[in-house]
Coordinates of C-alpha atoms and ligand atoms in Angstrom, one line a residue:
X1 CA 0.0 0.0 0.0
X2 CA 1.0 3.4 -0.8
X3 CA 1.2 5.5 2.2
X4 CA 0.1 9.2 1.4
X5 CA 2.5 12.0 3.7
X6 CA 2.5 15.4 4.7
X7 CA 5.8 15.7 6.8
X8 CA 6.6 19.3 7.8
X9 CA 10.0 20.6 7.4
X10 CA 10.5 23.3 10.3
X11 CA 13.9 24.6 9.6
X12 CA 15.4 26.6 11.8
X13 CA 12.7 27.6 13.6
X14 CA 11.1 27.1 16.6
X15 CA 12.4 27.5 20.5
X16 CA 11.6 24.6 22.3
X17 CA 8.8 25.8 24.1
X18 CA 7.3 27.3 20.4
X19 CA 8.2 23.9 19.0
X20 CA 6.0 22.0 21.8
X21 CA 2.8 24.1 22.0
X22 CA 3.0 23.8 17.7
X23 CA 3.3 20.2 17.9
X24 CA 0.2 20.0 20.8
X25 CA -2.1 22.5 18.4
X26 CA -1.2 20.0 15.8
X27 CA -2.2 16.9 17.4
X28 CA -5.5 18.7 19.0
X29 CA -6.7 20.0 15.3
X30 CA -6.5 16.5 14.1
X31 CA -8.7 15.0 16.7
X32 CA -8.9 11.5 16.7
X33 CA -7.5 11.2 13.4
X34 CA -7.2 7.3 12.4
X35 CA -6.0 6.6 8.6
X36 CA -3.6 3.6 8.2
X37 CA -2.7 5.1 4.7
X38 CA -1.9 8.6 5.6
X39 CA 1.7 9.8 8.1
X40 CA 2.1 13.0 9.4
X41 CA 5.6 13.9 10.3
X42 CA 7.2 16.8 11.6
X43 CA 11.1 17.2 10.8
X44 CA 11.6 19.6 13.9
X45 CA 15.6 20.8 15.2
X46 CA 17.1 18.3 16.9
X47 CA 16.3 20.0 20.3
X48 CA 12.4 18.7 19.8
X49 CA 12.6 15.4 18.7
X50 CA 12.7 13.6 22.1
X51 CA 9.9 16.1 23.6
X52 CA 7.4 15.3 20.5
X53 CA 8.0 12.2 20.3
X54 CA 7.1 11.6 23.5
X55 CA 3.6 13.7 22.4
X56 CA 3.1 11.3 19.5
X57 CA 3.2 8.3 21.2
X58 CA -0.4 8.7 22.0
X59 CA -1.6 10.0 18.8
X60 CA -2.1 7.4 15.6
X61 CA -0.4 8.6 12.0
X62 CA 2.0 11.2 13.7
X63 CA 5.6 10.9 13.5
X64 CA 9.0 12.9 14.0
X65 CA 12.3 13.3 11.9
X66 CA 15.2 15.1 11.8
X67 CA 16.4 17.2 9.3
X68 CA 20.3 15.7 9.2
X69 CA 22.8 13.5 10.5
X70 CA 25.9 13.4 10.8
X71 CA 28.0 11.6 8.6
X72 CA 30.1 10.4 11.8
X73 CA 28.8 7.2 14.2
X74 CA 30.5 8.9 17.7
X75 CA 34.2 10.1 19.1
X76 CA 35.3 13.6 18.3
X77 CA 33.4 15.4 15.9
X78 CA 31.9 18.8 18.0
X79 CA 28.4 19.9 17.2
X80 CA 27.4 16.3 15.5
X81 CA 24.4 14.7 16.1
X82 CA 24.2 11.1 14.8
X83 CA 21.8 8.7 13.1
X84 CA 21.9 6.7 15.9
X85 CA 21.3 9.4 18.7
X86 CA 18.6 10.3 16.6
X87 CA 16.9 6.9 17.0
X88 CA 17.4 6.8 20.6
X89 CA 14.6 10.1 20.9
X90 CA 12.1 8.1 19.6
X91 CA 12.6 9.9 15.6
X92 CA 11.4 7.5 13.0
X93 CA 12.8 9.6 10.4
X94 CA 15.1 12.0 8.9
X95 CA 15.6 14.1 5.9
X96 CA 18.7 14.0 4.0
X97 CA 19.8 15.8 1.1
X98 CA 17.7 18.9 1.4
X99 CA 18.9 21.6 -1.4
X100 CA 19.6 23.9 1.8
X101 CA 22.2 21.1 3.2
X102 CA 23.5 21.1 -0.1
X103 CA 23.8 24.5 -1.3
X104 CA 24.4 26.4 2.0
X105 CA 26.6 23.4 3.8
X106 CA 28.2 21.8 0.5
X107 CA 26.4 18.2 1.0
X108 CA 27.8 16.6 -1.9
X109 CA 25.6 13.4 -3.5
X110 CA 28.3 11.4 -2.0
X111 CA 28.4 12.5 1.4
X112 CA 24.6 12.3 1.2
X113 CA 24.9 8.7 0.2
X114 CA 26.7 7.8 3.0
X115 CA 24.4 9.3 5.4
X116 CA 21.6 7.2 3.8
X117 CA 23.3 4.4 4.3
X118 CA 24.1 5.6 8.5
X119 CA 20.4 6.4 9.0
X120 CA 19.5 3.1 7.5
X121 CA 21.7 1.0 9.8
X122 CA 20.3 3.2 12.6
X123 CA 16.8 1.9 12.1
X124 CA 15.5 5.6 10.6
X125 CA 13.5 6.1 7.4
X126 CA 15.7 8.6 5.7
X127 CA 13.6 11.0 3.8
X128 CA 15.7 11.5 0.4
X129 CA 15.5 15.2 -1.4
X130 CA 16.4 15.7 -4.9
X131 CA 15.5 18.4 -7.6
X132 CA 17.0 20.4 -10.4
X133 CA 18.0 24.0 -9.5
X134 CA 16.3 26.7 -12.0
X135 CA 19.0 26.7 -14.6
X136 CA 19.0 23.5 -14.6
X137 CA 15.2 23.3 -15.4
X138 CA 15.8 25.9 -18.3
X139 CA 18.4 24.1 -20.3
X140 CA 16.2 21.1 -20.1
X141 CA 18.3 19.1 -17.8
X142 CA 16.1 18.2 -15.2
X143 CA 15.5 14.9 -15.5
X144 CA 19.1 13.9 -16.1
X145 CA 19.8 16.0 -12.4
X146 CA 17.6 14.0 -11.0
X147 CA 18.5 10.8 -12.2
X148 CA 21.8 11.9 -10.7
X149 CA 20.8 12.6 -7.7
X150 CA 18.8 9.4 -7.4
X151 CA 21.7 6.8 -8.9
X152 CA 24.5 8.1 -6.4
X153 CA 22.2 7.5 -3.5
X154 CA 20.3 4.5 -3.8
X155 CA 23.3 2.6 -5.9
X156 CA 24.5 0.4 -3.3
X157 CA 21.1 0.2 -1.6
X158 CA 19.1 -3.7 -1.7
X159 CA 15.5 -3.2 -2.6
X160 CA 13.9 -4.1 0.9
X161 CA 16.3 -0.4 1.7
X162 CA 15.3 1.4 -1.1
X163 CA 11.5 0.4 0.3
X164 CA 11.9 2.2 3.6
X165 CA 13.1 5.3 2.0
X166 CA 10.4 8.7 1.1
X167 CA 11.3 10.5 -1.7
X168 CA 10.6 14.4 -2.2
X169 CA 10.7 15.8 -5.4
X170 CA 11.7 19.7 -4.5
X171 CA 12.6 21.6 -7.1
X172 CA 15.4 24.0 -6.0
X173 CA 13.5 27.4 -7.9
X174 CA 10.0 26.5 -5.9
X175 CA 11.8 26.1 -2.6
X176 CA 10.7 29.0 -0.2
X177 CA 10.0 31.5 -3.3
X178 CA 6.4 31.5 -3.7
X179 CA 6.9 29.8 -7.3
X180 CA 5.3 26.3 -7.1
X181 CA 5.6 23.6 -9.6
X182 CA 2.3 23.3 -11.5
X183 CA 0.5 19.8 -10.9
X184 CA 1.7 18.7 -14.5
X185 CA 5.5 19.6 -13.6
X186 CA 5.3 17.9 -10.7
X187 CA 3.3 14.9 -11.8
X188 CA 5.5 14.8 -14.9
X189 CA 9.0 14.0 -12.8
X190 CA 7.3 12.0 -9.7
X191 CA 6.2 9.4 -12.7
X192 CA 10.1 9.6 -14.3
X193 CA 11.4 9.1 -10.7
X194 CA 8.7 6.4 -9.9
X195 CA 10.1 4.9 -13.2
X196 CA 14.0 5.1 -12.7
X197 CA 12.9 3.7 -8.8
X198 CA 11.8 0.7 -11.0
X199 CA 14.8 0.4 -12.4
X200 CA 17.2 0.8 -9.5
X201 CA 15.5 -1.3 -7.1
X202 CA 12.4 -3.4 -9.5
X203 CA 8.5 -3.0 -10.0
X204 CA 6.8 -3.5 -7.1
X205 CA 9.2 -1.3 -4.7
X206 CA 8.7 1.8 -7.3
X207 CA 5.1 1.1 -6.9
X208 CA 4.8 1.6 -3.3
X209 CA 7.2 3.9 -2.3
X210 CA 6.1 7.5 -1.5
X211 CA 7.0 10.5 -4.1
X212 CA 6.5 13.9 -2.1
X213 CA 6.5 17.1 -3.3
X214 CA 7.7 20.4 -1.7
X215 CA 8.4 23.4 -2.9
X216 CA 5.9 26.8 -2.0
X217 CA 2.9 23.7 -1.2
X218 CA 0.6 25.3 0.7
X219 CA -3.2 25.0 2.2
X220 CA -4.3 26.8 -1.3
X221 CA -2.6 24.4 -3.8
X222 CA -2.1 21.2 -1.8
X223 CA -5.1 19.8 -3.1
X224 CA -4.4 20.2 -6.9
X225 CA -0.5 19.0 -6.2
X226 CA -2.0 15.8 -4.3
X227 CA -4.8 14.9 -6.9
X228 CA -2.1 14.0 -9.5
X229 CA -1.9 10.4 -9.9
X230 CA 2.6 9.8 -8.8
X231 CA 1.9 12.9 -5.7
X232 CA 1.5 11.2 -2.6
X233 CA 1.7 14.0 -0.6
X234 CA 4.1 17.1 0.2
X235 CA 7.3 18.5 2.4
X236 CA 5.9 21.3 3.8
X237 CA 8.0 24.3 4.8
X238 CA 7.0 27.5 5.2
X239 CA 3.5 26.6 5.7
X240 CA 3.7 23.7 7.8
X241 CA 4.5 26.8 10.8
X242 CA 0.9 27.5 11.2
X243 CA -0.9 24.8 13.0
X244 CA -3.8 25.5 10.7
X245 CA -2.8 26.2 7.6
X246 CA -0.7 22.5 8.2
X247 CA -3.9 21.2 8.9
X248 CA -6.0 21.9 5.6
X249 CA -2.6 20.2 3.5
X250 CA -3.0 17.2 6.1
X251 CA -6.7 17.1 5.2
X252 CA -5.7 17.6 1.5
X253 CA -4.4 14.4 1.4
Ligands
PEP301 C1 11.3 22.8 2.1 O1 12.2 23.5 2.7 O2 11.5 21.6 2.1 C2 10.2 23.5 1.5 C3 9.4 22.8 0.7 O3 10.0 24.8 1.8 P1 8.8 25.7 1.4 O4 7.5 24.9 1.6 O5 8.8 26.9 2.3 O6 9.0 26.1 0.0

């Protein structure tokens, strides 16, 4: 079964009492929200992921990640936090290869490769970003980016890994500018990445992993984003800061 996902991507935002009441006005909009096919997740700073987690555990569909790890396991590397820790909060996932981590930090497709792997081995569902920048887009290379980005970090991965992985299609020119794929765009590249997922990893892994896709989603256009057939859902920045507005893209689902 396709599971459908609206996972929140907080940044760096939030103190950790902010973070909490946000994460309660969450849970008490949704009510007693039940869906076996539908995952909420909040990617919070790592400061929040062992408080929330704690709040989900009584709530059904409603999950935390982080938003990196470290590409380290433990010993002398200041200021890291790894896979592993991350885990022992009680996160389920983490996003890895956000255009910010690799643009503002220099995240290369290796390194994020590697950390793939590290959340993988830690028991966490990494939550895989990839998408074409806006030149990239305008010379008509945005499949072939993607494809990049998608061969270099699922190369060494078995199927049954490829499986636990979310995929979000973010396409770096929508990313926190107001300029949001149309559904076509985005329905165009979720079915090419569906399609090279079938090749990496075989049919019936492609058919049930989940294809999200962020970039300026919000509680206006989530619903015409989600009604296209490869769109199972969306990473959520900006918006996903206002417990209501977060609400109406969960219930665009
Ligand atoms: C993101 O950072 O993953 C994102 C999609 O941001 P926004 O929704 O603000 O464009």
């Amino acid at each position: 079964m396709r599971i459908r996902i609206a996972a929140a991507n907080w940044k760096l935002n939030q103190s950790y009492s902010e973070g909490i009441n946000l994460a309660n006005s969450i849970t008490n909009l949704l009510g007693n929200f039940s869906d076996e096919s539908t995952k909420i997740i909040l990617a919070t700073p790592f400061i929040h992921l062992h408080g929330i987690a704690e709040i989900f555990k009584r709530a059904f569909g409603l999950h935390v990640a982080a938003q990196n790890c470290s590409l380290y396991t433990s010993g002398a590397f200041t200021g890291e936090v790894s896979a592993e820790m991350i885990r022992s909060t009680g996160a389920e996932y983490v996003i890895l290869g956000h255009s910010e981590r690799r643009n503002i930090f220099g995240e290369t497709d290796e390194m994020i490769a590697q950390k793939i792997k590290l959340a993988l081995a830690a028991g966490l569902n990494p939550i895989f970003c990839c998408g074409e920048k806006l030149e990239e887009r305008n010379q008509s290379h945005h499949f072939q980016v993607v494809r990049n980005q998608l061969m270099i970090a699922l190369k060494d991965l078995t199927p049954q890994q490829v499986s636990e992985i979310v995929i979000a299609y973010e396409p770096v020119w929508a990313i926190g500018t107001g300029l949001t794929a149309t559904p076509d765009e985005a329905q165009e590249m979720h079915k090419f990445i569906r399609s090279e997922i079938a090749t990496f990893a075989g049919a019936s892994q492609a058919e049930s992993i989940s294809i999200l896709y962020g970039g300026s989603c919000n509680a206006k256009n989530a619903s015409t984003l989600f009604a296209m057939p490869d769109v199972d859902g969306g990473l959520i920045g900006g918006a996903s800061l206002i417990a209501e507005d977060f609400i109406k893209i969960v219930h665009s689902l």
